[in-house]
XYZ file of C-alpha atoms in Angstrom:
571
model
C 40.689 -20.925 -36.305
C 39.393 -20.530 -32.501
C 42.342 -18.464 -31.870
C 41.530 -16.338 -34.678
C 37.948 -16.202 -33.783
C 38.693 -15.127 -29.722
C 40.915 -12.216 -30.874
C 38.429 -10.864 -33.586
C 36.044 -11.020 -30.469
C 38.904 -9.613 -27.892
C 39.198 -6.359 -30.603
C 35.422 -6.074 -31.358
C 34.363 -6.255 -27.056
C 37.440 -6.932 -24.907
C 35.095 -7.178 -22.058
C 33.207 -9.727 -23.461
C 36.117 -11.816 -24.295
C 37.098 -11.637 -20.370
C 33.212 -12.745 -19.861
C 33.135 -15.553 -21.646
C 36.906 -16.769 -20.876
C 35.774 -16.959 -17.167
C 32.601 -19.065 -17.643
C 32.992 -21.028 -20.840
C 34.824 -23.862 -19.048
C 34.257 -27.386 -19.997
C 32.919 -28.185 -16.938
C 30.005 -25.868 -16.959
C 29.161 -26.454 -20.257
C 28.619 -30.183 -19.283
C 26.641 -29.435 -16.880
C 24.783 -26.659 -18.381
C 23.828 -29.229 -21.101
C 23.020 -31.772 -18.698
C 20.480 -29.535 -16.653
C 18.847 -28.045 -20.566
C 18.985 -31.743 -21.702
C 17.455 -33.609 -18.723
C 14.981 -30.735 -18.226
C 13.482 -31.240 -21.761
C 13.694 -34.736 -20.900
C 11.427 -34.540 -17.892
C 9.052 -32.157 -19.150
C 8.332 -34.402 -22.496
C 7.848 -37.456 -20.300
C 5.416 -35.424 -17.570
C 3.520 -34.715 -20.707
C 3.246 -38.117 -22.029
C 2.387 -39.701 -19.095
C -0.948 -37.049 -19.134
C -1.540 -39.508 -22.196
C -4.398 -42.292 -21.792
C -4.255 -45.697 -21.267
C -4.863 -48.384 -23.692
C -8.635 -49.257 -23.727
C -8.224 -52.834 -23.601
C -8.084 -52.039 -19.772
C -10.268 -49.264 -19.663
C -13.437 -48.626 -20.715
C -15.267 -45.370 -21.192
C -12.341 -43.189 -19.991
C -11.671 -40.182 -20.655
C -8.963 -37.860 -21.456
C -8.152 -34.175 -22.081
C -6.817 -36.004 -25.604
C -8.972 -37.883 -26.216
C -11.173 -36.970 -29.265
C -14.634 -37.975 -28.764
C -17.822 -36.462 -26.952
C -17.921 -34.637 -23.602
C -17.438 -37.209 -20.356
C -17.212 -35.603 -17.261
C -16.156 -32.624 -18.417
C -13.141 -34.377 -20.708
C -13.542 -35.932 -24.498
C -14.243 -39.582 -24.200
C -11.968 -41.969 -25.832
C -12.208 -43.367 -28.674
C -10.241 -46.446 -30.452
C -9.029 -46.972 -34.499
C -9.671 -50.273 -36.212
C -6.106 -51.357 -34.296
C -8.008 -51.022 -30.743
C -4.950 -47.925 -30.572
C -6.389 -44.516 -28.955
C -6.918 -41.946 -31.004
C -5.079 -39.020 -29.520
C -5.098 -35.244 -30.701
C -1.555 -34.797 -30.772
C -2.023 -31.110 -32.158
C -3.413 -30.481 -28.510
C -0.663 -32.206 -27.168
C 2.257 -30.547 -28.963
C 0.418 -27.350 -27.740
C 0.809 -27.896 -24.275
C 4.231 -29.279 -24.859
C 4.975 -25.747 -26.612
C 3.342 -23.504 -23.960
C 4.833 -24.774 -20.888
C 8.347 -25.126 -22.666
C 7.804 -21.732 -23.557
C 7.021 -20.515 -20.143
C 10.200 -22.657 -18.195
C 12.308 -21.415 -20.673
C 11.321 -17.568 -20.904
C 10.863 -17.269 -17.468
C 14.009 -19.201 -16.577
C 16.040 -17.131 -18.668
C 14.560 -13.567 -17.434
C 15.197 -14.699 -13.110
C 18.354 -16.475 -13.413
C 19.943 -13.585 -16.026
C 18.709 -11.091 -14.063
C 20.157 -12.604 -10.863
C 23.339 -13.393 -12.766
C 24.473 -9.893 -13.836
C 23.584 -8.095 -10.745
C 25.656 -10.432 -8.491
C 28.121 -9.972 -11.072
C 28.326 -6.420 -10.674
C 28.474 -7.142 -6.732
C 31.070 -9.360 -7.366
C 33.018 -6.961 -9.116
C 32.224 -3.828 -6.553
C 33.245 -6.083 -3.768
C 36.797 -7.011 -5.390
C 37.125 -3.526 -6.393
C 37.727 -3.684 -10.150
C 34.321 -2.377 -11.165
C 36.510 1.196 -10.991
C 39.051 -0.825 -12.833
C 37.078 -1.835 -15.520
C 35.498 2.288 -15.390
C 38.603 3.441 -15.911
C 39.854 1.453 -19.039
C 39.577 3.560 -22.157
C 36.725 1.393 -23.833
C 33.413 2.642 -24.384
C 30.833 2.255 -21.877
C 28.569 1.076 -24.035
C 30.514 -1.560 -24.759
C 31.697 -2.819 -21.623
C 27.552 -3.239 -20.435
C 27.589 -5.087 -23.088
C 30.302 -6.863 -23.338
C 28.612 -7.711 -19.487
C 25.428 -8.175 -20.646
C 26.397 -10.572 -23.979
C 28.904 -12.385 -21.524
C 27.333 -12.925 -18.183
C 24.465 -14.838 -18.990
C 26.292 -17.079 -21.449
C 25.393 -20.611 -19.540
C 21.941 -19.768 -19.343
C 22.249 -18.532 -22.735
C 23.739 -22.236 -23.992
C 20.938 -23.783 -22.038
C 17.644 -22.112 -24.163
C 20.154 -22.502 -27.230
C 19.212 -26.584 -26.596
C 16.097 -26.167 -26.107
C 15.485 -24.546 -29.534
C 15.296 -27.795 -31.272
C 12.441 -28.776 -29.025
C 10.548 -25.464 -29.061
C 10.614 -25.048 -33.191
C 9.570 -28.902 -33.490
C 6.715 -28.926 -30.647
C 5.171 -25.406 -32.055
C 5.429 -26.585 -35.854
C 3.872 -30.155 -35.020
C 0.662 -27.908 -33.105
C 0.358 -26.290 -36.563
C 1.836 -22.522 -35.825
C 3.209 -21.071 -38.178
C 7.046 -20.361 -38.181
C 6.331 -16.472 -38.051
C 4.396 -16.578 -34.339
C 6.965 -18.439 -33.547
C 9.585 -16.347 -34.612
C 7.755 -13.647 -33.407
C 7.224 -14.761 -29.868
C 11.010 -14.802 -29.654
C 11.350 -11.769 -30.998
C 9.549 -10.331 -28.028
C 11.385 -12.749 -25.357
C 14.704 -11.004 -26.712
C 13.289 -7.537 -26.879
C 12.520 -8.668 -23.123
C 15.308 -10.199 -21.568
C 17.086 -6.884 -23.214
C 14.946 -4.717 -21.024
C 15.118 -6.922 -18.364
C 19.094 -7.013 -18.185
C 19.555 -4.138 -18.825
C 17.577 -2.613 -15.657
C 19.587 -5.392 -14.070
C 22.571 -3.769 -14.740
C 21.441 -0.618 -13.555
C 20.153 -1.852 -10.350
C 23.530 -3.286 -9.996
C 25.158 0.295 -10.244
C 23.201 2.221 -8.237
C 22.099 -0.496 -5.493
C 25.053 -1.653 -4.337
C 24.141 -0.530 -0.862
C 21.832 -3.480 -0.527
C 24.946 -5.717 -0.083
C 24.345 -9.428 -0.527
C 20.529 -8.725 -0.817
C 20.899 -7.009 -4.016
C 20.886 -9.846 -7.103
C 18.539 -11.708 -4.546
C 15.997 -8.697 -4.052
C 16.171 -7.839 -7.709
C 15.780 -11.564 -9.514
C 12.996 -12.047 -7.001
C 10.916 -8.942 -7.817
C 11.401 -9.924 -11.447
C 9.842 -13.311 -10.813
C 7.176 -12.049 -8.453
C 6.112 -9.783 -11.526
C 5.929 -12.309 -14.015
C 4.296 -14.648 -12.116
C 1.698 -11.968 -10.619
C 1.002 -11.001 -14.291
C 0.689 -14.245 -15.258
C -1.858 -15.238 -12.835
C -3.585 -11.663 -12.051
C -4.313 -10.184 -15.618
C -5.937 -12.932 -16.763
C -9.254 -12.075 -14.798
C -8.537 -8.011 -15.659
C -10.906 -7.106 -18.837
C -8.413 -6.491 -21.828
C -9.590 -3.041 -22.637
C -8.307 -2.081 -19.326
C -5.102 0.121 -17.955
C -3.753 -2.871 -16.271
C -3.106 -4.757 -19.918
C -0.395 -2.152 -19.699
C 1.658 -4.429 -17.840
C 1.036 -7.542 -20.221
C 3.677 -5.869 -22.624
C 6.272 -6.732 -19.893
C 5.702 -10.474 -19.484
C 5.947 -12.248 -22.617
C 3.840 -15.070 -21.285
C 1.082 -13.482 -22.613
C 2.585 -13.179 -26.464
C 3.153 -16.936 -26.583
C 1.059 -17.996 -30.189
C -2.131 -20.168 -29.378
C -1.600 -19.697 -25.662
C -6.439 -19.807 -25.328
C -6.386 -23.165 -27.534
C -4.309 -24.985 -25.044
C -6.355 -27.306 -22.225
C -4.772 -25.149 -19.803
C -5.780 -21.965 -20.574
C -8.636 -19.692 -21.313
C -9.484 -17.193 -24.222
C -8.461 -14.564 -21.502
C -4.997 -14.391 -22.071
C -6.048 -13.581 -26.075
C -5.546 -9.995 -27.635
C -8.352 -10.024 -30.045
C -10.376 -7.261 -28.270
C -7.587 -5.426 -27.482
C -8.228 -1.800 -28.253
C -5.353 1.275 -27.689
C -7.226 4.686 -27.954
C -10.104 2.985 -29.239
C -7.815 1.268 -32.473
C -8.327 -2.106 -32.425
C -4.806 -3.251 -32.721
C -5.429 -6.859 -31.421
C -7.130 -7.888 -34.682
C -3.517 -8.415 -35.397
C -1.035 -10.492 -34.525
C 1.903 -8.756 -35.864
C 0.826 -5.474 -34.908
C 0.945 -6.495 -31.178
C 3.776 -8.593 -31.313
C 5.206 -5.175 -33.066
C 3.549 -2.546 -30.317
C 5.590 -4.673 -27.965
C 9.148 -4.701 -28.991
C 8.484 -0.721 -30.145
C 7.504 -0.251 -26.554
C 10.446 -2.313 -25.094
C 13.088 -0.497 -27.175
C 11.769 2.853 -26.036
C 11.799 1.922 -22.622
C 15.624 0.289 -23.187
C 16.187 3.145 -24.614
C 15.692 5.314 -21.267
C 17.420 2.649 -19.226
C 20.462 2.857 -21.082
C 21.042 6.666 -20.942
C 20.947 6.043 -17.082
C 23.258 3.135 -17.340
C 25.664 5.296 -19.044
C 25.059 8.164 -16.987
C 26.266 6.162 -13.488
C 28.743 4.115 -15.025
C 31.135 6.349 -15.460
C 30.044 8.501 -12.705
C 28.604 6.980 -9.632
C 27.114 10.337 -8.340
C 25.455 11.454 -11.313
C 21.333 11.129 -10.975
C 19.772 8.398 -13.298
C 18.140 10.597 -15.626
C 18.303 14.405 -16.092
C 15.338 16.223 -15.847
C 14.759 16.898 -19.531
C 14.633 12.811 -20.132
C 12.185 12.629 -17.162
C 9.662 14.808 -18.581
C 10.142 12.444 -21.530
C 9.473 9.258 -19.718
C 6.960 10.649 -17.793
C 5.105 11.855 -21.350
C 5.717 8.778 -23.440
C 4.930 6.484 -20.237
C 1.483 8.608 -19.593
C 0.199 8.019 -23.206
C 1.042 4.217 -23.512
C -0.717 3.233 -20.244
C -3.610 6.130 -20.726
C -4.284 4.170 -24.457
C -4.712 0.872 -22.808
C -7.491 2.586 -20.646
C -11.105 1.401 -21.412
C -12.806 4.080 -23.735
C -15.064 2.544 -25.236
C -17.156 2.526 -21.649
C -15.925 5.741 -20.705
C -16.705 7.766 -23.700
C -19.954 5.879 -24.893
C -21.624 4.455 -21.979
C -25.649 5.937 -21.335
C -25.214 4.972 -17.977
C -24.693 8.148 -15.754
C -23.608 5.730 -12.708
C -20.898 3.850 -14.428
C -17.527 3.044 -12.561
C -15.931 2.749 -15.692
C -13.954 6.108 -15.736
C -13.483 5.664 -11.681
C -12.010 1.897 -12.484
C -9.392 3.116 -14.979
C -8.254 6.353 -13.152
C -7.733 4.080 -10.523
C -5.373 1.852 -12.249
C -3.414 4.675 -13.742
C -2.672 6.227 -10.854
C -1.421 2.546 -9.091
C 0.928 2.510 -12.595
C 2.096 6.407 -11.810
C 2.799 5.624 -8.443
C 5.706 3.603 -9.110
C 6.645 5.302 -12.107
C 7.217 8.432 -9.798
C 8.593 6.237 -7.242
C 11.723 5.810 -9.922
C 11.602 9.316 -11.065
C 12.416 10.573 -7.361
C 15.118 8.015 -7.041
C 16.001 8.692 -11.072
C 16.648 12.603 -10.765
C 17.102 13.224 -7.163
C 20.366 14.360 -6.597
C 22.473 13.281 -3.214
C 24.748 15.318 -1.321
C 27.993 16.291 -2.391
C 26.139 17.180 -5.403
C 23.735 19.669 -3.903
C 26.833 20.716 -2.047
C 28.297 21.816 -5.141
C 25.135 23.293 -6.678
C 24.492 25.571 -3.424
C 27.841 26.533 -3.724
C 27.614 27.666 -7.229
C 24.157 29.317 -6.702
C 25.032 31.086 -3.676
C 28.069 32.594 -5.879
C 25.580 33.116 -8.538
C 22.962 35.201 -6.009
C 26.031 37.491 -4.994
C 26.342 38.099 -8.816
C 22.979 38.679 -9.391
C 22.255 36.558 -12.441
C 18.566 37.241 -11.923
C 15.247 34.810 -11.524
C 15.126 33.326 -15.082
C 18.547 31.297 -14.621
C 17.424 29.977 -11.320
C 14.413 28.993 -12.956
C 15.841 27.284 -15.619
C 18.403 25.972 -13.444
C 15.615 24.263 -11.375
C 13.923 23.465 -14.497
C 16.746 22.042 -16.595
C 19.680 21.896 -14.572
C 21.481 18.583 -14.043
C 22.720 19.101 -9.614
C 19.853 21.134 -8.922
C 17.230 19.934 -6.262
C 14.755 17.702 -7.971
C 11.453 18.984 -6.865
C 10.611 21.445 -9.707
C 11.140 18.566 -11.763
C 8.996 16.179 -10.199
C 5.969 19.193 -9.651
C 6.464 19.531 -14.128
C 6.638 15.628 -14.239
C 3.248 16.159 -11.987
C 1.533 18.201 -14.208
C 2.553 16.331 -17.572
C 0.884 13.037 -15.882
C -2.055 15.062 -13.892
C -2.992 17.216 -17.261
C -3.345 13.602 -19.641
C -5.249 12.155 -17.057
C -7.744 14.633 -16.862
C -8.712 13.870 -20.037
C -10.473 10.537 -18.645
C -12.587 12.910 -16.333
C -13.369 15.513 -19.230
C -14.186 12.820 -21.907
C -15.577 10.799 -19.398
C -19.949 10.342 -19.234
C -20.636 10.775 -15.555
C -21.832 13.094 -13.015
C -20.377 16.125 -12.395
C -20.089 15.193 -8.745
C -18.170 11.696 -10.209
C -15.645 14.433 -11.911
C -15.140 16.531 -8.785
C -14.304 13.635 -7.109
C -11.870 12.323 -9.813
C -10.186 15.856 -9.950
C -9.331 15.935 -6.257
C -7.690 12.344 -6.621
C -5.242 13.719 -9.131
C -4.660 16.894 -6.551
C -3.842 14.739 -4.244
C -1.617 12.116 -6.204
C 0.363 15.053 -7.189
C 0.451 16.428 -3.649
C 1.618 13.148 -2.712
C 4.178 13.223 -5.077
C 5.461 16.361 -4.023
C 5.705 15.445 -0.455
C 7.645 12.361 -1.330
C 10.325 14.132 -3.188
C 10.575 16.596 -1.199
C 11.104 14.320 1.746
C 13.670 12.348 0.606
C 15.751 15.074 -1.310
C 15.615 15.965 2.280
C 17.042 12.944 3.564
C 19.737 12.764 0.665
C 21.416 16.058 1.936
C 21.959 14.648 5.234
C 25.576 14.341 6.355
C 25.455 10.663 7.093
C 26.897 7.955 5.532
C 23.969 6.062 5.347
C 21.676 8.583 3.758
C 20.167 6.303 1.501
C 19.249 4.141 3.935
C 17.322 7.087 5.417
C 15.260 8.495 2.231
C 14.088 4.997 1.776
C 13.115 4.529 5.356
C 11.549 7.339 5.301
C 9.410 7.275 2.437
C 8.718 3.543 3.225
C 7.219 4.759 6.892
C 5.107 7.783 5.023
C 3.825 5.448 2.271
C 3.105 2.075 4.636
C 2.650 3.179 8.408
C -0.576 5.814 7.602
C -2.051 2.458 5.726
C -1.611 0.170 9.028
C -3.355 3.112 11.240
C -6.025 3.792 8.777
C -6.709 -0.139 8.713
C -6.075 -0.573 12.491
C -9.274 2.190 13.111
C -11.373 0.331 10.628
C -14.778 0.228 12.661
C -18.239 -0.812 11.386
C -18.567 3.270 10.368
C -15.596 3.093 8.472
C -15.484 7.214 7.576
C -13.397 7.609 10.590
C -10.675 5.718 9.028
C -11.494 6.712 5.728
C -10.525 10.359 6.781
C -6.822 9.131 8.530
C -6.843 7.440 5.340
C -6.971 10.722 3.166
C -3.305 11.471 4.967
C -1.672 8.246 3.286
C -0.853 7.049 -0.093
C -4.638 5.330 -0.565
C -5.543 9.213 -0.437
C -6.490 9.455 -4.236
C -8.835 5.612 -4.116
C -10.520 6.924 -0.872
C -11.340 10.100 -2.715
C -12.489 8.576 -5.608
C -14.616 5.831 -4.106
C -16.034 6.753 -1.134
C -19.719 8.171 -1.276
C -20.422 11.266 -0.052
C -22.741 9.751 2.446
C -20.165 7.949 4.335
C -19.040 11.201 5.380
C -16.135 12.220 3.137
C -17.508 15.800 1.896
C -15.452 18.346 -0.615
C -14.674 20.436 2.255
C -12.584 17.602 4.026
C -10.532 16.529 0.947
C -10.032 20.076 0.244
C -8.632 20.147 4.112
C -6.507 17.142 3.821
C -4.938 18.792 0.318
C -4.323 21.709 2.682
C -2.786 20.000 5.288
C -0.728 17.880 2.764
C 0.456 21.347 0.721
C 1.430 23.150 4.138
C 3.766 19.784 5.590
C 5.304 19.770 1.468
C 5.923 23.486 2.332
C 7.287 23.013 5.768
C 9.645 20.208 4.492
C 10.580 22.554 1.030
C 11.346 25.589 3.588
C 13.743 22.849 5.968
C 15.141 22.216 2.472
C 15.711 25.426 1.172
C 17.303 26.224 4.741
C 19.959 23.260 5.158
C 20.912 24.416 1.508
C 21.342 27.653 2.026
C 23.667 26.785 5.176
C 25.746 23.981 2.631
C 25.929 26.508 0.661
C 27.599 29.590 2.209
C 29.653 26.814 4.383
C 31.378 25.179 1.442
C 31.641 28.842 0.094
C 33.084 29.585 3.232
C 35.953 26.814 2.786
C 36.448 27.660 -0.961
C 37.396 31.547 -0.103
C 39.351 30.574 3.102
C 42.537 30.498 2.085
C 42.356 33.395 -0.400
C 41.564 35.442 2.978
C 44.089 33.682 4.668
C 46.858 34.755 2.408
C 46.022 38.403 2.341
């Protein structure tokens, strides 16, 4: 019957099968159950030691279960007719639930995550990652297969701990349904979660041995930051954005429990002024919709590098997508309420959430110039094929769409249209927003100079991917790591008791758009100098675009050069 089983699973995902043949072995199963089993085991007894004592040898204690009035901040203890404590086990099972919850989602999300990128690793190292490219299944199903297979221990171990989770939630009286539909979202996550794991594995292989460490370790950092950051962040704010990616904050009950506060609840949660968090399922349901779409993006890059390594992530059509669907999700979380209908002239409000959108766009274009920037041989190619096209005059409109649509060309029209999408939903903060006009001006000159950022940045490092150099990665990320950090040490280093010194180096770094937005005009930062910083910032863009447009046009005739060579040789 097992045999018949394992070959119905070899023909549905033959990668799977070769997954779960290599780490289903009766060793690590023992010990897989012995670390889920004994874990459960400790956690149930650090919880009933938090218990009280009998009060036959203390009086008037108290205890965070205890059910009687205030003492010291803690419910005083009270005893049946048997002299027994009366204990609120509801509370109990609670805290038992959420903290089960949290080692088990969070255990899941860090060690899968650090499981299927050294897997990859593994695999590039060995060489059969080209193997396994070249076999005639489906990508699709081989990430899979990868993604189904890989994590199987840890998989086994939150399979035990189901028992546990179903009977501590039901015994603090939630229902089956938030139950169900907490896991719902840890699934919808750990999808998401993987699955960018498996891309990171593809395209950062260059990290070596750092790789599955770097990326399991940003993915705890996150939750853990979110977890602990967020909580203190209003809930009609931007920043609740990133709540949808750590389902700590969808565990059911999570304010009734001792240690937590009605903070972490979505009842006031409003998107575009629709006050979704009235319900339950609708957030649990805005969640998984919001997961999927994102899975949805990271899959069409997964299959894009799979089976070619030098393809970009994403081509420029599904950027302009992300970029629009990713605007409009984190622009709804924004505060509007305060920005719209607040009397008060003065109020930060619109300043505050413009602020936090453009921290969430900064990394979001961070991955769009890594997504859709396209590296060498592939310019190469493109040059090659335009320079051919120039001689046959196919005229401005294919060179436009080319830049616009086309899959090899240089990514910078694509990043200036991602620019706009982002910069022309924004503005609607500053238009809608109740404020002074000089508030607005101010607002509008951080999104010019986000976007000039953002043109910089791509520019620079589609300038460092046509290097000839081996390690050209190595470069663009050095580079864009010394433009984003080292202006932020000098600004910080000239910090002075009249800080509008530094506040002007500052306008030359990534903090641009915040120094723009919140510094007074009294502290010396006047229209005239932003407008001279967005200046400067346009003319280096243009001097590194023209460098650009140069070493291409030299790739270009050189490789059409070699292509004609022998053609002229022969004659």
């Amino acid at each position: 019957m097992l045999n018949n089983f394992l070959d119905r699973l070899g023909d549905w995902n033959p990668q799977l099968l070769r997954e779960l043949k290599g780490r289903l072995l009766l060793r690590n199963i023992i010990l897989t159950m012995i670390i889920s089993f004994g874990s459960q085991f400790l956690l149930f007894i650090a919880f009933k030691s938090q218990l009280p004592i009998s009060q036959d040898r203390f009086l008037n204690n108290s205890n965070k279960y205890c059910t009687g009035k205030l003492l010291y901040g803690l419910p005083r203890c009270l005893s049946d007719e048997f002299s027994d404590t009366i204990i609120n086990w509801q509370l109990w099972w609670l805290d038992l639930f959420t903290w089960l919850s949290i080692f088990a989602c969070f255990s899941l999300l860090v060690i899968g995550t650090y499981l299927l990128i050294n897997d990859l690793a593994n695999e590039e190292r060995r060489g059969t990652l080209n193997f396994i490219r070249l076999s005639p299944q489906e990508s699709q199903k081989i990430l899979v297969g990868k993604m189904l297979g890989v994590p199987i221990l840890p998989y086994l171990a939150i399979a035990l701990v189901i028992p546990l989770h179903l009977l501590s939630g039901l015994a603090a009286n939630i229902s089956l349904g938030s139950i169900l539909g907490f896991d719902a979202v840890v699934l919808a996550t750990c999808f998401f979660y993987y699955s960018a794991a498996l891309l990171f594995g593809l395209v950062g292989s260059w990290l070596g041995s750092l790789q599955a460490w770097l990326g399991s370790g940003v993915v705890l950092g996150f939750l853990l930051l979110t977890k602990q950051s967020l909580v203190s962040v209003s809930i009609n704010s931007a920043f609740v954005f990133l709540r949808f990616f750590n389902p700590f904050y969808f565990i059911p009950e999570l304010s009734g429990s001792n240690d937590f506060t009605s903070g972490y609840e979505w009842t006031n949660f409003n998107w575009f002024v629709l006050p979704l968090g009235k319900s339950d399922i609708i957030i649990t349901g805005l969640a998984i919709v919001n997961l999927f779409t994102l899975i949805y993006f990271t899959w069409q890059a997964l299959q894009r590098c799979f089976r070619n390594p030098n393809a970009t992530m994403l081509s420029k059509q599904q950027s302009y997508l992300l970029t629009f669907y990713f605007t409009i999700s984190s622009l709804g979380c924004a505060n509007w309420q305060s920005i719209i209908w607040d009397n008060a002239h003065y109020s930060s409000a619109m300043k505050d959430e413009l602020a936090c959108l453009l921290f969430l766009h900064f990394w979001l274009f961070l991955y769009l110039i890594a997504a859709i920037t396209p590296h060498r041989q592939t310019l190469q190619d493109w040059a090659r094929y335009r320079h051919l096209a120039e001689q046959k005059s196919l005229g401005n409109s294919y060179v436009i769409k080319d830049f616009i649509w086309g899959e090899n060309s240089p990514s910078l029209v694509a990043i200036a249209l991602n620019a706009s999408i982002a910069i022309t939903f924004l503005s609607s903060l500053i238009l809608l927003a109740n404020n002074y006009s000089q508030t607005k001006i101010s607002a509008i000159y951080a999104l010019i100079l986000a976007g000039s950022l953002a043109m910089l940045y791509a520019a620079l490092a589609q300038l460092m991917l046509l290097k000839k150099t081996r390690h050209r990665i190595f470069w663009a990320v050095g580079s864009l790591g010394a433009v984003i950090v080292l202006p932020v040490f000098i600004m910080l280093m000239s910090w002075s008791s009249y800080p509008g010194n530094s506040n002007f180096i500052g306008l030359f770094s990534v903090a641009a758009p915040l120094l723009a937005l919140y510094t007074p005009d009294r502290e010396s930062l006047y229209s005239l100098g932003v407008l001279f910083v967005i200046f400067v910032q346009v003319m280096i863009s243009g001097l590194v675009i023209l460098q650009l447009r140069q070493q291409l046009q030299k790739v270009g005739e050189s490789a059409t050069k070699v292509l004609f060579a022998p053609q002229s040789n022969r004659r």
